[in-house]
Coordinates of C-alpha atoms and ligand atoms in Angstrom, one line a residue:
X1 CA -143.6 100.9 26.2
X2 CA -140.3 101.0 24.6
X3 CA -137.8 98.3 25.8
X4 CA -134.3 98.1 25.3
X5 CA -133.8 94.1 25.2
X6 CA -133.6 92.4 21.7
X7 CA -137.2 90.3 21.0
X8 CA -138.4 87.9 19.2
X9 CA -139.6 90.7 17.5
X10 CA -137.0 93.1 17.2
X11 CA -135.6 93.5 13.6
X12 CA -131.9 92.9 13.3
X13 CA -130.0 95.1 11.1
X14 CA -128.8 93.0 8.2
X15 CA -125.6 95.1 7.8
X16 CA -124.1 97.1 11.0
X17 CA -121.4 99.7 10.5
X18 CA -118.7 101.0 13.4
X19 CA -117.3 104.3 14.0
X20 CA -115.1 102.6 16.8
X21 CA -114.4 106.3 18.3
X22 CA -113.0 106.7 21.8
X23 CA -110.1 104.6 22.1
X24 CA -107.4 107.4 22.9
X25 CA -110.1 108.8 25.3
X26 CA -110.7 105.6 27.4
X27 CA -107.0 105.3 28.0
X28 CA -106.2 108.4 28.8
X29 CA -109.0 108.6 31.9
X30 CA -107.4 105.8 33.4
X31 CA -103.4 107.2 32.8
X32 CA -102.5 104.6 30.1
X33 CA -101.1 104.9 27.1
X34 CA -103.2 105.4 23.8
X35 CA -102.1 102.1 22.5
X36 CA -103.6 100.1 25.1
X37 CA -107.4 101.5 23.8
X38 CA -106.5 100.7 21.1
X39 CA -105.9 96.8 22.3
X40 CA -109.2 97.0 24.5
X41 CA -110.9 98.2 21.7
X42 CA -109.5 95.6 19.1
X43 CA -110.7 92.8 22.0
X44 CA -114.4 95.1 22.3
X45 CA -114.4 95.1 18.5
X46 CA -114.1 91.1 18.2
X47 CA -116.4 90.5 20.8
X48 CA -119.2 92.8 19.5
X49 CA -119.0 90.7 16.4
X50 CA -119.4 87.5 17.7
X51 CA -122.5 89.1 19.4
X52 CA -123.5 90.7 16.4
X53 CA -123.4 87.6 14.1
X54 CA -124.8 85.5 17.0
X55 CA -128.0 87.9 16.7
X56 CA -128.4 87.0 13.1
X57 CA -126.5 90.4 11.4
X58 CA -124.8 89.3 8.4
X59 CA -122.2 92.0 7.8
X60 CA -120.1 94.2 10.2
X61 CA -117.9 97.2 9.0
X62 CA -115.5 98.6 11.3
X63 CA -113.7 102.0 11.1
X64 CA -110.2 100.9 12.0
X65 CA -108.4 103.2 10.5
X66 CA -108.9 106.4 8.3
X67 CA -106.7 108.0 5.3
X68 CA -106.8 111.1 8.2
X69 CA -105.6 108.7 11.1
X70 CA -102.2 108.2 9.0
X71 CA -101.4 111.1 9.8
X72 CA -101.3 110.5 13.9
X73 CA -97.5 110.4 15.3
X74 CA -95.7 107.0 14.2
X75 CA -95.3 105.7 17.4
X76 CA -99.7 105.6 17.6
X77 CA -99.4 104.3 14.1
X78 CA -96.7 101.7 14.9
X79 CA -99.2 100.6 17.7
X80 CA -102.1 99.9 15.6
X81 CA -100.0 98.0 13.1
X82 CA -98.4 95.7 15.9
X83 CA -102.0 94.8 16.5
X84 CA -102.7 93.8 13.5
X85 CA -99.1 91.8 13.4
X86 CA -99.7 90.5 16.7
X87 CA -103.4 89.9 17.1
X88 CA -105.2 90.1 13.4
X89 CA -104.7 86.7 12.1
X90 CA -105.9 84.7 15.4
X91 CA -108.6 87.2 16.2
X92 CA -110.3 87.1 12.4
X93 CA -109.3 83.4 12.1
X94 CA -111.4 83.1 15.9
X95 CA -114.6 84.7 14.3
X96 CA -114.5 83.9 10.3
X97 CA -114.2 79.7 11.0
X98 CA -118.0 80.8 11.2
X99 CA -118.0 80.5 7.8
X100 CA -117.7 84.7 7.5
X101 CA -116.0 86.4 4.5
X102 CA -113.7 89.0 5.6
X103 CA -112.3 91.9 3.0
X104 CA -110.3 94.8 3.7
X105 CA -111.6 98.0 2.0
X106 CA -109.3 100.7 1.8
X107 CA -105.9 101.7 0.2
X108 CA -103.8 99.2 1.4
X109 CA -100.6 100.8 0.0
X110 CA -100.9 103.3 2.1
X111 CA -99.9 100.5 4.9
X112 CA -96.4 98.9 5.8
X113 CA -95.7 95.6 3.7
X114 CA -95.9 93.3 6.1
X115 CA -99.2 94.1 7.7
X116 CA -100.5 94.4 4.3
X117 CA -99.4 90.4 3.8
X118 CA -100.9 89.5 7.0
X119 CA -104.2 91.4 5.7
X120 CA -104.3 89.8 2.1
X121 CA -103.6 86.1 3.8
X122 CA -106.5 86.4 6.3
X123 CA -108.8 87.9 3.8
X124 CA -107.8 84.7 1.4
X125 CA -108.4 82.0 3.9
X126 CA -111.9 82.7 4.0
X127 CA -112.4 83.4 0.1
X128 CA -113.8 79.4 0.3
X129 CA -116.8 80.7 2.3
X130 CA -119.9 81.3 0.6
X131 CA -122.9 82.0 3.5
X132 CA -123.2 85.1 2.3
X133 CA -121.7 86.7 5.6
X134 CA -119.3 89.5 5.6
X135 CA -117.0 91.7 7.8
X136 CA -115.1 94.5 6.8
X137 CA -112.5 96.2 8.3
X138 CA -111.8 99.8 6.3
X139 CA -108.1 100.2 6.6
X140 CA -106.2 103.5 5.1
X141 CA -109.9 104.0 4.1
X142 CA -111.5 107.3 3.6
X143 CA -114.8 107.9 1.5
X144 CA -113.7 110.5 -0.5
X145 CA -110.6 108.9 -1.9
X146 CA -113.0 105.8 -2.5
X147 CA -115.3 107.8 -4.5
X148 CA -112.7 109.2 -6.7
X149 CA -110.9 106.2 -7.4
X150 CA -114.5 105.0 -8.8
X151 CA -114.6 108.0 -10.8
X152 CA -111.5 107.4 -12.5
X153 CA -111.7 104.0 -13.2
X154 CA -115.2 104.8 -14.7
X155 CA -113.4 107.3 -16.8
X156 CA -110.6 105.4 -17.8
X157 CA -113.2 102.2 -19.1
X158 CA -115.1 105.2 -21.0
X159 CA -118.3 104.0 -18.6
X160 CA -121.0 105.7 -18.5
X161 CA -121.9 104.8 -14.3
X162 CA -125.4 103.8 -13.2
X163 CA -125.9 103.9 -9.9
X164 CA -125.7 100.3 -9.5
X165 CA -122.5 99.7 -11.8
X166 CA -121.1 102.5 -9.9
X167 CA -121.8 101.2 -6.2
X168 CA -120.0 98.3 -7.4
X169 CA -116.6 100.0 -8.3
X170 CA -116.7 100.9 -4.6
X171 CA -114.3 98.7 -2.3
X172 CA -117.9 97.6 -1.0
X173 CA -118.5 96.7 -4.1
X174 CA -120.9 93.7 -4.5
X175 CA -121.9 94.1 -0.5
X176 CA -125.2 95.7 0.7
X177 CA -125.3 98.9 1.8
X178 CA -125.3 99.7 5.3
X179 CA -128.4 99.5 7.2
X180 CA -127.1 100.8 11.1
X181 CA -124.3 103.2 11.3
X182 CA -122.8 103.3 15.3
X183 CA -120.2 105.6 16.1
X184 CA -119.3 105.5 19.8
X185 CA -117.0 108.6 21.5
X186 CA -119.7 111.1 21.7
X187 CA -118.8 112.9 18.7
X188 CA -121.7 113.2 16.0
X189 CA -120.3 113.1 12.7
X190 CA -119.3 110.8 10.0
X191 CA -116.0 111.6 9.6
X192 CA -115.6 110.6 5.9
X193 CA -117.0 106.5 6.4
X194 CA -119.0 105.1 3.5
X195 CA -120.5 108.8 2.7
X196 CA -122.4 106.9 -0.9
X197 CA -122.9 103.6 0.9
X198 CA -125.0 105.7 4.1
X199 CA -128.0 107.1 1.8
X200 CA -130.5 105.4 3.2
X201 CA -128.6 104.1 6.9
X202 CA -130.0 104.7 10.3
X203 CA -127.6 106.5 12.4
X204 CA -127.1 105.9 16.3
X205 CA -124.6 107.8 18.1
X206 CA -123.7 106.8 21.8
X207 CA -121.8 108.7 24.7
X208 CA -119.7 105.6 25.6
X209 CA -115.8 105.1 24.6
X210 CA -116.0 102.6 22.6
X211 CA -113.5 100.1 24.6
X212 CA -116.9 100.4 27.4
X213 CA -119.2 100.2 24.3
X214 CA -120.8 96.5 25.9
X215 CA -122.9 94.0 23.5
X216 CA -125.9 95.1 25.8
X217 CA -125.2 98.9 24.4
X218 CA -125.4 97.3 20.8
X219 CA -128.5 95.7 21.9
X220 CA -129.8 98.9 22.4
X221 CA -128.6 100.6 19.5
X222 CA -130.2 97.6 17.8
X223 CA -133.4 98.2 19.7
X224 CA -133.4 101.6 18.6
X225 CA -133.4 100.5 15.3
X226 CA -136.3 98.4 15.2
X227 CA -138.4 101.4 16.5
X228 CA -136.9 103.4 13.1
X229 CA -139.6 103.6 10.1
X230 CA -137.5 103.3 6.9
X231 CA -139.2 105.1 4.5
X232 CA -136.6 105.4 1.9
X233 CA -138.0 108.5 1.0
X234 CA -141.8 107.2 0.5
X235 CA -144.8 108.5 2.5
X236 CA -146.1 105.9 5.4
X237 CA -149.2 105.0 3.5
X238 CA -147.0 103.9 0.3
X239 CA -145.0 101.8 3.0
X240 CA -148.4 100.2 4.5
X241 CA -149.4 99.4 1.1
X242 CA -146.3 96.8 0.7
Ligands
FPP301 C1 -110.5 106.1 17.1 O1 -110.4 106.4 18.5 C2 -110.1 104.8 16.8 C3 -109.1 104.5 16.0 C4 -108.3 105.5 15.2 C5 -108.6 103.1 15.8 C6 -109.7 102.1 15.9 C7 -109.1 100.7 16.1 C8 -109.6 99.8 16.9 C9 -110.9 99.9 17.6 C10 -109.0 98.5 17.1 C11 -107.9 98.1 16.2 C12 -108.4 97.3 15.1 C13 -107.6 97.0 14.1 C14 -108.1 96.1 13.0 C15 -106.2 97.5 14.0 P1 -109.4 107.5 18.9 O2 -108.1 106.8 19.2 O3 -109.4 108.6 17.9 O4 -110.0 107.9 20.3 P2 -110.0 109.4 20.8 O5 -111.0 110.2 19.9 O6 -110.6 109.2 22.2 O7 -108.6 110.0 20.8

């Protein structure tokens, strides 16, 4: 019988990604403003971390804001940024004294100054950690753009890319690709997050917002997982053979 509580036995994803759709959604149900999802889903986002590194995941990658979401009205935009200005650096600081590496993938120049200082001080107070344990948050980030920037800098070295030298001009260069994919909000797509990095990534897609998107519904996605046969393109009998 499939169960839907995390086992002894139930494998853990070593590297969980986060569509965190849903936010403007949520709020707008209960006749709030947009940025207030957006502050319940900063505080959901943090806490499905802690649960996610307490289960033994070793990266997390958040969606927090795409090259397309710069183009929401300022006011949206301005609410996001105070976040980060408000909330980032005690939030991150909260979760990384873990011992957890935190990078920012994305074009940052695409962000205000400021925030982009708060971003580049909290990703280099936890340069000095080495377990191995990541989180990203993609920030002005869109795959495309990522993938072209690789491109070019590829063609500017005169490089001929192998796959390997390529996935490491990435911004998740040197990390290890995704193995879970989430996005929350109902909507089934991946809207342009880690397109080159997803080859080989389970996707699970939930109904909930993701400000109600609880640690026992990333259990379950996690659950879900588990039942998953990764093939990576081989037959079964290849896999039983290893
Ligand atoms: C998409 O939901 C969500 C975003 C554009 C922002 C995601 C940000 C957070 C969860 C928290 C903030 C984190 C940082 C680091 C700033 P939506 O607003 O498009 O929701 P909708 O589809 O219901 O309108």
């Amino acid at each position: 019988m499939r169960k839907n509580k995390i086992e002894r036995e139930t494998q853990i994803p070593k590297h969980i990604a986060m569509i965190m759709d849903g936010n403007g959604r949520w709020a707008k149900k209960r006749l709030l403003p947009r940025s207030v999802g957006h502050k319940y889903g900063m505080e959901r986002m943090i806490g499905l971390m802690e649960h996610a590194f307490d289960l033994g995941v070793e990266y997390m990658t958040v969606y927090a804001l795409s090259t397309e979401n710069l183009k929401r009205p300022q006011d949206e935009l301005n609410g996001l940024f105070n976040l980060i200005r408000n909330h980032f650096k005690e939030y991150m600081g909260r979760i990384c004294e873990r011992g957890i590496r935190l990078r920012i993938l994305g074009d940052v120049t695409l962000l205000p100054d400021d925030v982009v200082q708060i971003l580049r001080e909290s990703e280099a107070e936890t340069l000095k950690y080495d377990t191995g344990k990541g989180i990203n948050v993609a920030l002005g980030y869109g795959s495309r753009s990522e993938l072209v920037r690789a491109v070019n800098q590829a063609v500017e070295r005169g490089e001929k890319v192998t796959e390997e030298s390529f996935s490491n001009l990435l911004y998740t260069g040197g990390l290890p690709d995704p193995d879970l994919i989430i996005r929350t909000g109902k909507e089934v797509r991946l809207s342009n997050f880690l397109l080159y990095q997803a080859a080989y990534a389970e996707l699970y897609f939930s109904d909930k917002m993701f400000p109600e998107f609880s640690d026992k519904e990333l259990d379950k996605a996690i659950v879900e997982y588990s039942y998953r046969t990764r093939r990576f393109g081989k037959t079964d009998e290849q896999l039983k053979k290893h």
